[in-house]
């Protein structure tokens, strides 16, 4: 060996070539993966054989062993792993064609130690400058460092190879989407729907307008409609079986089935050839057949077109109450589909026509005072629609827990029942209807909370929410219909306490929200009865206040207490700022309720001085509350908490309000003994608070001096 050659240089070069070979192996595997993915994305480019791809974009070689430029380390690694070899140009590195580089990868066994990371690039190692540590020769490599390429001159005066210029990454552009009218199937579907609509309108004209104009006879019109509908279904089946005939076949079959349904509606209501029960049965058979054909063809569009066409054009054939029956038949006929197919649009199409028509009938009968039979017919229709909506939502929810459309359709199906109390006069019947409906809906809402029943029913959460909302509305209707105006706040407060108690027990924020809504409605009705003007004027108070108002005030205080417990259970009081804000509002509401309670009780006694005595007691209670707030704030003042500051401010404000009421109102209205008692109690409380206030701040001032 030539002694002029530095062995350390040879070792460095060997290590660097080994690292370069490992990096080229990694790059080869990645390029092979990219090549496979490109062939998978564009199947037309596959040739059926595996070609060898050059690392730097060179022409593939048939025999890697014949290429002298292939590194030995790379060839060995490729042979061991069974990866197709990649050839490397013999004269210098070539810049990568893709502009992509891998992140640094660990190369075991190098000078940097196990797991040392080196930048992995395609074809070359970029020059790096490494400053050796103190005491190490300038050319020596220390552990964890890269070779010192900068400033190094090879034997013979050759300079290191310059690094290739960096290339920008090529970002593939997004594919340009064609306009909607140029997309496949859009125009054909639009034309098919338009054809269904126009053809069905022609069928209606044949059945109705021709009868009004006297053209043909009833029998030819009905027979022509039936034959035409059957022919459309037959042609649609033949077209559907041919290539590209799906859209046309669905349109033709939907037109024929809907036309046959309208033909039955005309025979039952327009010509009176069929008894309504028989007509419903025949119509159910036609609708069920259309839905079955849609399930066989796996075409939601067919079922939607059949139901939508028949439902939208049936009112043009008849406007009798029998129309509700035919629309409900459509709703029920499509119900079994949800056991097999996930067709969300079918929920909407089968529910909305019956709901809207029944709602219009309810309002019309309520305004026009229809007969008793008509009222019960519409009421029965509302019940059947709600039951069918609930059945569809439960069946779909058991199989598909994320079917929100079914729950929303059930919510729409409850609207006629919520309006059904308008059909009856008096107070008892509407209250019973609303109360029973509310009980059923709320029972459905709480089923998921019952362990055994919830596991058997498997009602999804969104269905429980919709049912609870509808049940809350029905319960509000029952409260309004069951009680008088004076006791309405008490009824609403009782309902609010129920919802809040359930919310605290189950930790349900939705139930808490319902309780808050009922509590707010109760507070508004209570404020309407006991407004500040009524509380401050004796004639108004004696005319409107009494035991009912006092009872409502007691329930309001109970609602505030239950709400505080529920808020703590739900974690709404975990943050000090939230707890402070809620406490302030609860305190204001509680003081107003206490004032209304004392004044109402004073008026309810029937005494001439009852109103004045109530106000005197209210002033004392105000001052007691102010004292409690100040003492609470002073006790927590050392901690510098936000609650202490807010309590002190609230206590001082309430003290000022109590003093203002004492001098401006009580002094002028109270009698001698009541006035004296109020002044004595308020004065003693002021002395207690003032003394405590002075002691706390004196102790706070003395602590820094003693320290």
XYZ file of C-alpha atoms in Angstrom:
707
model
C 0.000 0.000 0.000
C 1.295 3.459 -0.900
C 2.315 5.192 2.360
C 1.406 8.585 0.832
C -2.295 7.680 0.918
C -4.007 8.502 4.161
C -5.795 5.350 5.423
C -8.305 7.512 7.243
C -9.248 9.053 3.915
C -9.815 5.595 2.464
C -12.003 4.648 5.441
C -14.020 7.829 5.086
C -14.555 7.256 1.380
C -15.638 3.666 2.003
C -18.123 4.745 4.653
C -19.523 7.469 2.435
C -19.941 5.138 -0.532
C -21.704 2.627 1.709
C -24.098 5.353 2.865
C -24.641 6.434 -0.724
C -25.500 2.873 -1.700
C -28.032 2.545 1.134
C -29.665 5.827 0.138
C -29.892 4.740 -3.483
C -31.539 1.501 -2.339
C -34.192 3.492 -0.464
C -34.686 5.756 -3.472
C -35.021 2.738 -5.743
C -37.736 1.204 -3.601
C -39.647 4.490 -3.537
C -39.409 4.927 -7.300
C -40.598 1.355 -7.775
C -43.602 2.055 -5.529
C -44.336 5.267 -7.460
C -44.098 3.346 -10.746
C -46.578 0.749 -9.479
C -49.012 3.439 -8.295
C -48.860 5.235 -11.652
C -49.603 1.988 -13.471
C -52.516 1.325 -11.101
C -53.965 4.820 -11.715
C -53.619 4.558 -15.499
C -54.353 0.922 -16.386
C -53.921 1.632 -20.082
C -50.189 2.151 -19.674
C -49.546 -1.343 -18.259
C -47.598 -3.531 -20.659
C -47.831 -6.758 -18.723
C -44.088 -6.873 -18.002
C -41.983 -5.260 -15.339
C -39.422 -2.827 -16.684
C -36.297 -1.659 -14.919
C -36.391 2.040 -14.158
C -33.247 4.105 -14.023
C -32.724 6.019 -10.779
C -31.724 9.210 -12.544
C -34.017 8.870 -15.539
C -31.571 6.932 -17.752
C -32.573 4.152 -20.121
C -33.251 0.875 -18.238
C -30.633 -1.824 -18.546
C -31.463 -5.455 -19.178
C -28.576 -6.810 -17.163
C -27.456 -4.836 -14.133
C -24.306 -6.930 -13.782
C -23.044 -5.775 -17.203
C -23.123 -2.129 -16.173
C -19.786 -1.232 -14.531
C -21.317 1.866 -12.990
C -23.637 -0.104 -10.687
C -22.353 0.162 -7.088
C -21.418 -3.134 -5.489
C -23.115 -2.263 -2.198
C -26.298 -1.370 -3.957
C -26.282 -4.528 -6.095
C -25.799 -6.728 -3.053
C -28.617 -5.081 -1.116
C -30.927 -5.381 -4.087
C -30.095 -9.030 -4.565
C -30.718 -9.809 -0.923
C -34.099 -8.060 -0.737
C -35.429 -9.260 -4.082
C -35.955 -5.718 -5.379
C -35.449 -4.989 -9.087
C -32.019 -3.415 -9.622
C -31.670 0.219 -10.533
C -28.808 1.424 -12.722
C -26.748 4.490 -12.063
C -24.994 6.579 -14.723
C -21.244 6.103 -14.878
C -20.312 9.738 -15.162
C -21.347 11.808 -12.172
C -24.673 12.366 -10.507
C -27.694 13.529 -12.438
C -30.226 15.841 -10.810
C -33.453 14.114 -9.791
C -36.234 14.545 -12.290
C -39.104 14.790 -9.834
C -37.675 17.329 -7.429
C -38.629 15.050 -4.529
C -36.310 14.048 -1.721
C -36.821 11.791 1.244
C -36.374 13.030 4.805
C -33.215 12.037 6.647
C -33.051 8.304 7.271
C -30.956 6.437 9.845
C -27.956 4.534 8.439
C -26.679 1.980 10.925
C -23.003 1.138 11.225
C -21.638 4.497 10.091
C -19.123 6.736 11.768
C -21.903 8.754 13.274
C -23.002 5.802 15.332
C -26.099 3.668 15.324
C -29.116 5.641 14.126
C -27.169 8.673 12.855
C -29.323 10.551 10.306
C -27.966 11.772 7.002
C -29.853 13.679 4.336
C -31.185 11.318 1.718
C -31.084 12.862 -1.757
C -31.091 11.405 -5.219
C -27.635 10.860 -6.605
C -25.269 12.924 -4.467
C -24.445 14.104 -0.959
C -24.506 17.900 -0.606
C -21.313 19.497 0.661
C -21.213 20.251 4.370
C -18.692 22.081 6.459
C -17.802 20.560 9.793
C -15.566 22.256 12.332
C -13.617 19.617 14.246
C -13.547 19.859 18.012
C -10.558 21.291 19.830
C -7.583 18.911 19.846
C -8.638 16.862 16.806
C -6.796 17.101 13.448
C -8.442 19.082 10.718
C -9.134 16.118 8.430
C -10.351 13.679 11.082
C -13.997 12.822 11.459
C -15.459 12.930 14.947
C -18.484 10.887 16.011
C -21.820 12.303 15.024
C -20.419 14.671 12.369
C -20.591 14.606 8.575
C -17.436 14.564 6.344
C -15.710 17.869 5.796
C -16.237 18.331 2.086
C -15.848 22.085 2.067
C -12.316 23.148 1.221
C -11.069 19.588 0.643
C -8.833 18.846 -2.343
C -8.418 15.334 -3.610
C -4.984 13.940 -4.511
C -3.876 15.178 -7.930
C -5.510 18.596 -7.472
C -9.016 17.502 -8.474
C -11.791 19.519 -6.910
C -14.945 17.891 -5.569
C -17.878 17.618 -7.903
C -20.273 20.631 -7.771
C -23.748 20.026 -6.433
C -26.527 19.991 -9.025
C -29.035 22.839 -9.063
C -32.168 22.256 -7.024
C -35.393 21.767 -8.942
C -38.854 22.896 -7.929
C -41.447 20.376 -6.958
C -43.934 19.724 -9.714
C -47.466 19.952 -8.328
C -50.125 18.188 -10.333
C -52.997 20.461 -11.282
C -56.542 19.719 -10.179
C -58.731 18.081 -12.782
C -61.119 20.493 -14.419
C -64.714 19.509 -13.733
C -67.122 19.743 -16.581
C -70.214 21.948 -16.242
C -73.222 20.258 -14.663
C -75.099 20.114 -17.932
C -72.200 18.239 -19.568
C -71.863 15.586 -16.870
C -72.963 12.073 -17.576
C -76.617 11.383 -16.798
C -77.625 14.890 -15.654
C -79.529 15.948 -18.752
C -81.123 12.529 -19.090
C -82.397 12.654 -15.509
C -83.760 16.170 -15.903
C -85.563 15.203 -19.079
C -86.896 12.041 -17.443
C -88.329 13.922 -14.450
C -89.864 16.511 -16.753
C -91.384 13.727 -18.836
C -92.883 12.103 -15.736
C -94.419 15.404 -14.620
C -95.869 16.281 -18.029
C -97.269 12.803 -18.611
C -98.932 12.654 -15.195
C -100.443 16.082 -15.770
C -101.875 14.659 -18.984
C -103.359 11.750 -17.038
C -105.005 14.179 -14.604
C -106.401 16.172 -17.505
C -107.802 12.987 -18.967
C -109.500 12.052 -15.696
C -110.714 15.466 -14.518
C -110.749 18.111 -17.212
C -112.247 15.797 -19.783
C -115.019 14.948 -17.327
C -115.692 18.631 -16.696
C -115.802 19.364 -20.426
C -118.010 16.356 -21.150
C -115.509 14.584 -23.426
C -115.865 10.815 -23.566
C -117.638 8.946 -20.856
C -116.418 7.977 -17.387
C -115.715 4.408 -18.410
C -113.577 5.243 -21.480
C -111.619 7.789 -19.469
C -110.851 5.380 -16.634
C -110.111 2.461 -18.948
C -107.870 4.601 -21.122
C -105.959 5.780 -18.085
C -105.519 2.252 -16.760
C -104.403 0.848 -20.130
C -102.017 3.724 -20.704
C -100.496 3.285 -17.235
C -100.053 -0.453 -17.680
C -98.425 0.056 -21.073
C -95.977 2.557 -19.596
C -94.958 0.100 -16.880
C -94.459 -2.713 -19.427
C -92.397 -0.531 -21.749
C -90.396 0.765 -18.821
C -89.500 -2.784 -17.764
C -88.273 -3.589 -21.295
C -86.265 -0.372 -21.537
C -84.714 -0.914 -18.112
C -83.448 -4.358 -19.167
C -81.474 -2.899 -22.080
C -78.041 -1.285 -21.894
C -78.245 2.370 -20.935
C -81.968 2.149 -20.276
C -81.938 2.602 -16.504
C -83.006 6.247 -16.483
C -85.651 5.825 -19.151
C -87.021 2.636 -17.651
C -87.355 4.209 -14.204
C -89.122 7.263 -15.647
C -91.585 5.207 -17.696
C -92.372 2.797 -14.851
C -92.811 5.614 -12.329
C -95.193 7.421 -14.679
C -97.294 4.312 -15.226
C -97.531 3.379 -11.537
C -98.381 6.930 -10.437
C -100.937 7.174 -13.241
C -102.600 3.963 -12.081
C -102.730 5.311 -8.534
C -104.422 8.511 -9.724
C -106.871 6.380 -11.709
C -107.916 4.610 -8.496
C -108.270 7.955 -6.694
C -110.601 9.165 -9.451
C -112.693 5.986 -9.350
C -113.092 6.283 -5.577
C -113.712 9.997 -5.080
C -114.683 11.431 -8.459
C -116.892 8.710 -9.924
C -117.827 6.923 -6.654
C -117.376 3.493 -8.233
C -115.400 2.117 -5.311
C -116.082 2.228 -1.626
C -113.386 4.283 0.152
C -112.105 1.213 2.010
C -111.866 -0.773 -1.240
C -110.232 2.169 -2.944
C -107.640 2.419 -0.183
C -106.852 -1.282 -0.493
C -106.445 -1.129 -4.282
C -104.339 2.018 -4.011
C -102.175 0.370 -1.373
C -101.583 -2.564 -3.700
C -100.493 -0.273 -6.551
C -98.186 1.780 -4.330
C -96.711 -1.328 -2.708
C -96.100 -2.833 -6.130
C -94.275 0.285 -7.250
C -92.129 0.293 -4.127
C -91.387 -3.418 -4.545
C -90.290 -2.808 -8.123
C -88.043 -0.002 -6.916
C -86.471 -2.328 -4.348
C -85.940 -4.985 -7.016
C -84.286 -2.480 -9.344
C -82.402 -0.895 -6.425
C -83.683 2.477 -7.603
C -84.582 5.028 -4.942
C -85.545 7.397 -7.752
C -88.353 5.090 -8.858
C -89.917 5.008 -5.387
C -89.502 8.767 -4.971
C -91.052 9.529 -8.366
C -94.010 7.220 -7.733
C -94.824 8.719 -4.335
C -94.110 12.318 -5.306
C -96.079 12.148 -8.543
C -99.122 10.541 -6.943
C -99.042 12.826 -3.885
C -98.563 16.094 -5.761
C -101.269 15.454 -8.372
C -103.870 13.696 -6.188
C -105.219 17.042 -4.824
C -106.031 18.028 -8.421
C -108.224 14.946 -8.723
C -110.131 15.426 -5.449
C -110.214 17.744 -2.462
C -112.414 15.581 -0.248
C -111.243 14.274 3.100
C -110.699 10.926 1.413
C -107.564 12.526 -0.032
C -105.976 12.248 3.428
C -106.533 8.491 3.317
C -104.820 8.117 -0.061
C -101.814 10.156 1.083
C -101.555 8.102 4.272
C -101.665 4.948 2.115
C -98.589 6.229 0.294
C -96.852 6.869 3.604
C -97.579 3.373 4.918
C -96.841 1.557 1.645
C -93.254 2.836 1.633
C -92.682 2.005 5.296
C -91.199 -1.530 4.914
C -88.516 -0.250 2.537
C -86.493 1.131 5.439
C -85.942 -2.372 6.766
C -83.877 -3.175 3.682
C -82.719 0.012 1.981
C -81.079 3.182 3.219
C -83.158 5.624 1.195
C -83.315 8.913 3.144
C -85.235 10.825 0.476
C -88.050 8.336 0.736
C -88.639 9.423 4.361
C -89.275 12.969 3.214
C -91.401 12.170 0.174
C -93.695 9.730 1.961
C -94.214 12.001 5.002
C -94.479 15.637 3.907
C -97.519 15.384 1.558
C -99.682 13.735 4.221
C -98.440 16.128 6.918
C -99.087 19.310 4.939
C -102.509 18.193 3.700
C -103.645 17.140 7.177
C -102.393 20.376 8.697
C -104.355 22.384 6.137
C -107.432 20.299 6.941
C -107.013 20.907 10.696
C -106.759 24.662 10.246
C -109.648 24.728 7.772
C -111.996 22.781 10.039
C -110.969 24.843 13.078
C -111.821 28.063 11.240
C -114.893 26.767 9.413
C -116.442 24.739 12.263
C -116.772 21.457 10.383
C -119.043 18.617 11.403
C -118.256 16.262 14.248
C -117.519 13.403 11.817
C -115.070 15.536 9.851
C -113.263 16.551 13.019
C -112.779 12.958 14.092
C -111.683 11.917 10.595
C -108.973 14.550 10.539
C -107.995 13.706 14.111
C -107.664 10.032 13.183
C -105.551 10.987 10.168
C -103.219 12.987 12.414
C -102.828 10.021 14.778
C -102.044 7.586 11.943
C -99.483 9.971 10.415
C -97.683 10.363 13.754
C -97.680 6.598 14.378
C -96.401 5.855 10.865
C -93.684 8.492 11.261
C -92.598 7.017 14.591
C -92.582 3.488 13.155
C -90.426 4.543 10.226
C -87.983 6.382 12.474
C -87.686 3.479 14.919
C -87.258 0.862 12.181
C -84.614 2.910 10.405
C -82.874 3.913 13.639
C -82.494 0.325 14.805
C -80.591 -0.551 11.630
C -78.887 2.775 10.881
C -78.147 4.846 13.948
C -76.989 7.832 11.883
C -80.211 8.195 9.862
C -81.071 11.730 10.967
C -83.528 12.181 8.093
C -85.851 9.587 9.619
C -85.913 11.456 12.937
C -86.563 14.794 11.238
C -89.378 13.223 9.224
C -90.888 11.946 12.457
C -90.683 15.471 13.862
C -92.644 16.705 10.853
C -95.170 13.884 11.331
C -95.958 15.140 14.853
C -97.063 18.584 13.635
C -100.674 17.592 12.790
C -101.091 16.055 16.245
C -99.698 19.197 17.859
C -102.343 21.175 15.964
C -105.108 18.641 16.657
C -106.366 20.391 19.849
C -107.731 23.095 17.548
C -110.307 20.581 16.342
C -112.081 20.460 19.704
C -113.869 23.087 21.709
C -113.789 23.529 25.448
C -110.867 22.836 27.745
C -111.041 19.172 28.636
C -110.690 17.533 25.208
C -107.712 19.614 23.978
C -105.958 19.145 27.313
C -106.420 15.378 27.234
C -105.204 15.157 23.634
C -102.108 17.242 24.317
C -101.369 15.520 27.614
C -101.590 11.984 26.235
C -99.510 12.898 23.189
C -96.892 14.559 25.403
C -96.722 11.484 27.641
C -96.134 9.186 24.650
C -93.460 11.396 23.137
C -91.603 11.906 26.409
C -91.738 8.162 27.062
C -90.047 7.580 23.701
C -87.436 10.194 24.650
C -86.547 8.541 27.983
C -86.395 4.975 26.616
C -82.609 5.199 25.941
C -82.082 5.950 29.659
C -83.836 2.735 30.717
C -81.189 -0.035 30.616
C -83.204 -3.054 29.514
C -85.836 -1.279 27.452
C -83.221 0.963 25.825
C -81.095 -2.014 24.795
C -84.136 -3.707 23.259
C -85.511 -0.638 21.469
C -82.141 0.806 20.327
C -83.575 4.258 19.778
C -80.859 6.617 18.505
C -80.079 9.822 20.322
C -81.298 12.181 17.603
C -84.694 10.460 17.580
C -84.906 10.896 21.364
C -84.081 14.593 20.971
C -86.769 15.141 18.328
C -89.306 13.236 20.414
C -88.433 15.272 23.513
C -88.847 18.545 21.608
C -92.258 17.542 20.267
C -93.248 16.241 23.702
C -92.224 19.516 25.338
C -94.420 21.464 22.901
C -97.360 19.139 23.589
C -96.767 19.479 27.337
C -96.820 23.269 27.035
C -100.152 23.026 25.202
C -101.484 20.829 28.001
C -100.361 23.346 30.634
C -101.999 26.231 28.814
C -105.240 24.323 28.369
C -105.424 22.821 31.859
C -104.958 25.854 34.115
C -106.143 29.417 34.409
C -104.019 32.470 33.752
C -103.369 32.957 37.484
C -101.965 29.443 37.952
C -100.137 29.144 34.621
C -96.765 30.259 36.127
C -97.025 27.548 38.782
C -97.714 24.858 36.175
C -94.780 25.983 34.038
C -92.480 26.095 37.065
C -93.466 22.551 38.033
C -92.647 21.309 34.518
C -89.350 23.208 34.626
C -88.415 21.548 37.912
C -89.171 18.145 36.408
C -86.924 18.701 33.399
C -84.149 20.180 35.559
C -84.317 17.285 38.004
C -84.035 14.764 35.158
C -81.166 16.768 33.679
C -79.278 16.711 36.952
C -79.885 13.019 37.488
C -78.895 11.969 33.955
C -76.414 14.814 33.392
C -78.270 15.794 30.233
C -77.715 19.319 28.983
C -80.557 18.985 26.511
C -83.033 18.251 29.317
C -81.543 21.174 31.243
C -82.149 23.406 28.233
C -85.800 22.319 28.096
C -86.128 23.034 31.815
C -84.571 26.463 31.341
C -87.048 27.225 28.533
C -90.031 26.273 30.698
C -88.549 28.223 33.605
C -88.148 31.267 31.399
C -91.735 30.988 30.130
C -92.947 30.648 33.704
C -90.914 33.678 34.772
C -92.384 35.757 31.942
C -95.945 34.781 32.854
C -95.184 35.433 36.542
C -93.734 38.837 35.712
C -96.834 39.584 33.669
C -98.977 38.934 36.751
C -96.693 40.512 39.357
C -94.861 43.304 37.571
C -93.049 46.052 39.528
C -95.952 48.465 39.049
C -98.392 46.004 40.600
C -96.071 45.323 43.545
C -95.578 49.025 44.325
C -99.220 50.209 44.033
C -101.619 49.037 46.705
C -104.818 49.154 44.588
C -103.173 47.153 41.775
C -101.676 44.670 44.222
C -104.979 44.069 45.967
C -106.671 43.548 42.580
C -104.187 41.102 41.029
C -102.103 39.503 43.786
C -103.121 36.710 46.079
C -102.429 33.114 47.015
C -101.851 32.047 43.407
C -99.133 34.668 43.039
C -97.567 33.650 46.345
C -97.596 29.992 45.265
C -95.952 30.918 41.960
C -93.241 32.814 43.861
C -92.569 29.741 46.011
C -92.253 27.566 42.896
C -89.907 30.133 41.351
C -87.631 29.882 44.384
C -87.768 26.092 44.114
C -86.843 26.258 40.412
C -83.814 28.412 41.241
C -82.687 25.905 43.875
C -83.066 22.910 41.539
C -81.342 24.839 38.758
C -78.346 25.519 41.016
C -78.080 21.802 41.848
C -78.369 20.837 38.174
C -75.761 23.401 37.131
C -73.325 21.962 39.644
C -74.017 18.411 38.414
C -73.448 19.476 34.815
C -70.201 21.247 35.615
C -71.529 24.698 34.750
C -70.161 26.110 38.017
C -66.623 24.786 37.662
C -65.279 28.093 36.405
C -65.408 30.913 38.919
C -66.544 33.491 36.381
C -69.502 31.365 35.257
C -70.503 30.609 38.828
C -70.370 34.317 39.685
C -72.556 35.385 36.766
C -75.146 32.680 37.438
C -75.184 33.552 41.149
C -75.862 37.219 40.405
C -78.825 36.440 38.139
C -80.165 33.835 40.557
C -79.893 36.329 43.418
C -81.828 38.990 41.529
C -84.562 36.508 40.632
C -84.721 35.195 44.184
C -85.061 38.675 45.716
C -87.850 39.564 43.302
C -89.640 36.297 44.091
C -89.304 36.918 47.847
C -90.682 40.447 47.487
C -93.648 39.183 45.458
C -94.171 36.411 48.007
C -94.298 38.728 51.046
C -96.503 41.304 49.336
C -98.855 38.619 47.955
C -99.173 36.983 51.364
C -99.871 40.355 52.932
C -102.600 41.068 50.399
C -104.004 37.535 50.755
C -104.595 38.061 54.490
C -107.315 40.576 53.625
C -106.005 43.027 56.201
C -105.917 46.697 55.365
C -102.271 46.873 56.393
C -101.313 43.574 54.753
C -99.786 45.266 51.715
C -97.680 47.563 53.951
C -96.609 44.714 56.220
C -95.487 42.717 53.212
C -93.310 45.567 51.992
C -91.815 46.056 55.449
C -90.857 42.373 55.622
C -89.448 42.585 52.097
C -87.173 45.468 53.123
C -85.843 43.485 56.061
C -85.204 40.470 53.799
C -83.333 42.704 51.350
C -81.086 43.890 54.144
C -80.541 40.331 55.405
C -79.505 39.259 51.908
C -77.164 42.264 51.656
C -75.608 41.359 54.999
C -75.083 37.755 53.921
C -73.441 38.861 50.674
C -71.109 41.269 52.481
C -70.102 38.711 55.093
C -69.460 36.126 52.383
C -67.304 38.562 50.439
C -65.347 39.634 53.521
C -64.617 36.029 54.442
C -63.186 35.262 50.995
C -61.488 38.614 50.516
C -58.115 37.332 51.719
C -58.004 34.951 48.755
C -58.492 37.825 46.311
C -61.081 35.769 44.453
C -63.493 37.142 41.912
C -66.446 35.834 43.888
C -65.451 37.898 46.924
C -65.267 41.105 44.921
C -68.575 40.485 43.187
C -70.236 39.553 46.500
C -69.002 42.768 48.134
C -70.196 44.900 45.226
C -73.566 43.122 45.145
C -73.932 43.463 48.925
C -73.180 47.162 48.855
C -75.598 47.755 45.983
C -78.306 45.776 47.741
C -77.657 47.692 50.955
C -78.127 50.946 49.096
C -81.327 49.620 47.512
C -82.668 48.546 50.913
C -81.901 51.943 52.414
C -83.478 53.729 49.460
C -86.628 51.628 49.772
C -86.661 52.193 53.513
C -86.541 56.007 53.263
C -88.369 56.611 49.984
C -91.166 54.040 50.136
C -91.529 52.495 53.596
C -91.166 55.764 55.461
C -94.059 57.260 53.500
C -96.398 54.269 53.457
C -95.798 52.107 56.528
C -97.666 52.673 59.768
C -95.881 53.583 62.965
C -95.128 50.141 64.439
C -94.131 48.562 61.125
C -91.991 51.550 60.240
C -90.180 51.406 63.580
C -89.561 47.690 63.320
C -88.140 48.003 59.821
C -85.796 50.809 60.847
C -84.605 48.896 63.919
C -83.814 45.693 62.069
C -82.093 47.458 59.178
C -80.079 49.606 61.586
C -78.830 46.637 63.605
C -77.783 44.807 60.463
C -75.920 47.877 59.258
C -74.042 48.062 62.554
C -73.064 44.397 62.323
C -71.865 44.693 58.760
C -70.019 47.946 59.383
C -68.183 46.495 62.370
C -67.170 43.379 60.506
C -66.130 45.406 57.486
C -63.827 47.610 59.590
C -62.228 44.646 61.390
C -61.413 42.776 58.186
C -59.708 45.713 56.544
C -57.856 46.578 59.767
C -56.481 43.036 59.912
C -55.416 43.255 56.278
C -53.568 46.540 56.934
C -51.753 45.165 60.011
C -50.386 42.044 58.304
C -47.657 43.759 56.231
C -46.387 45.744 59.275
C -46.125 42.629 61.467
C -44.301 40.827 58.690
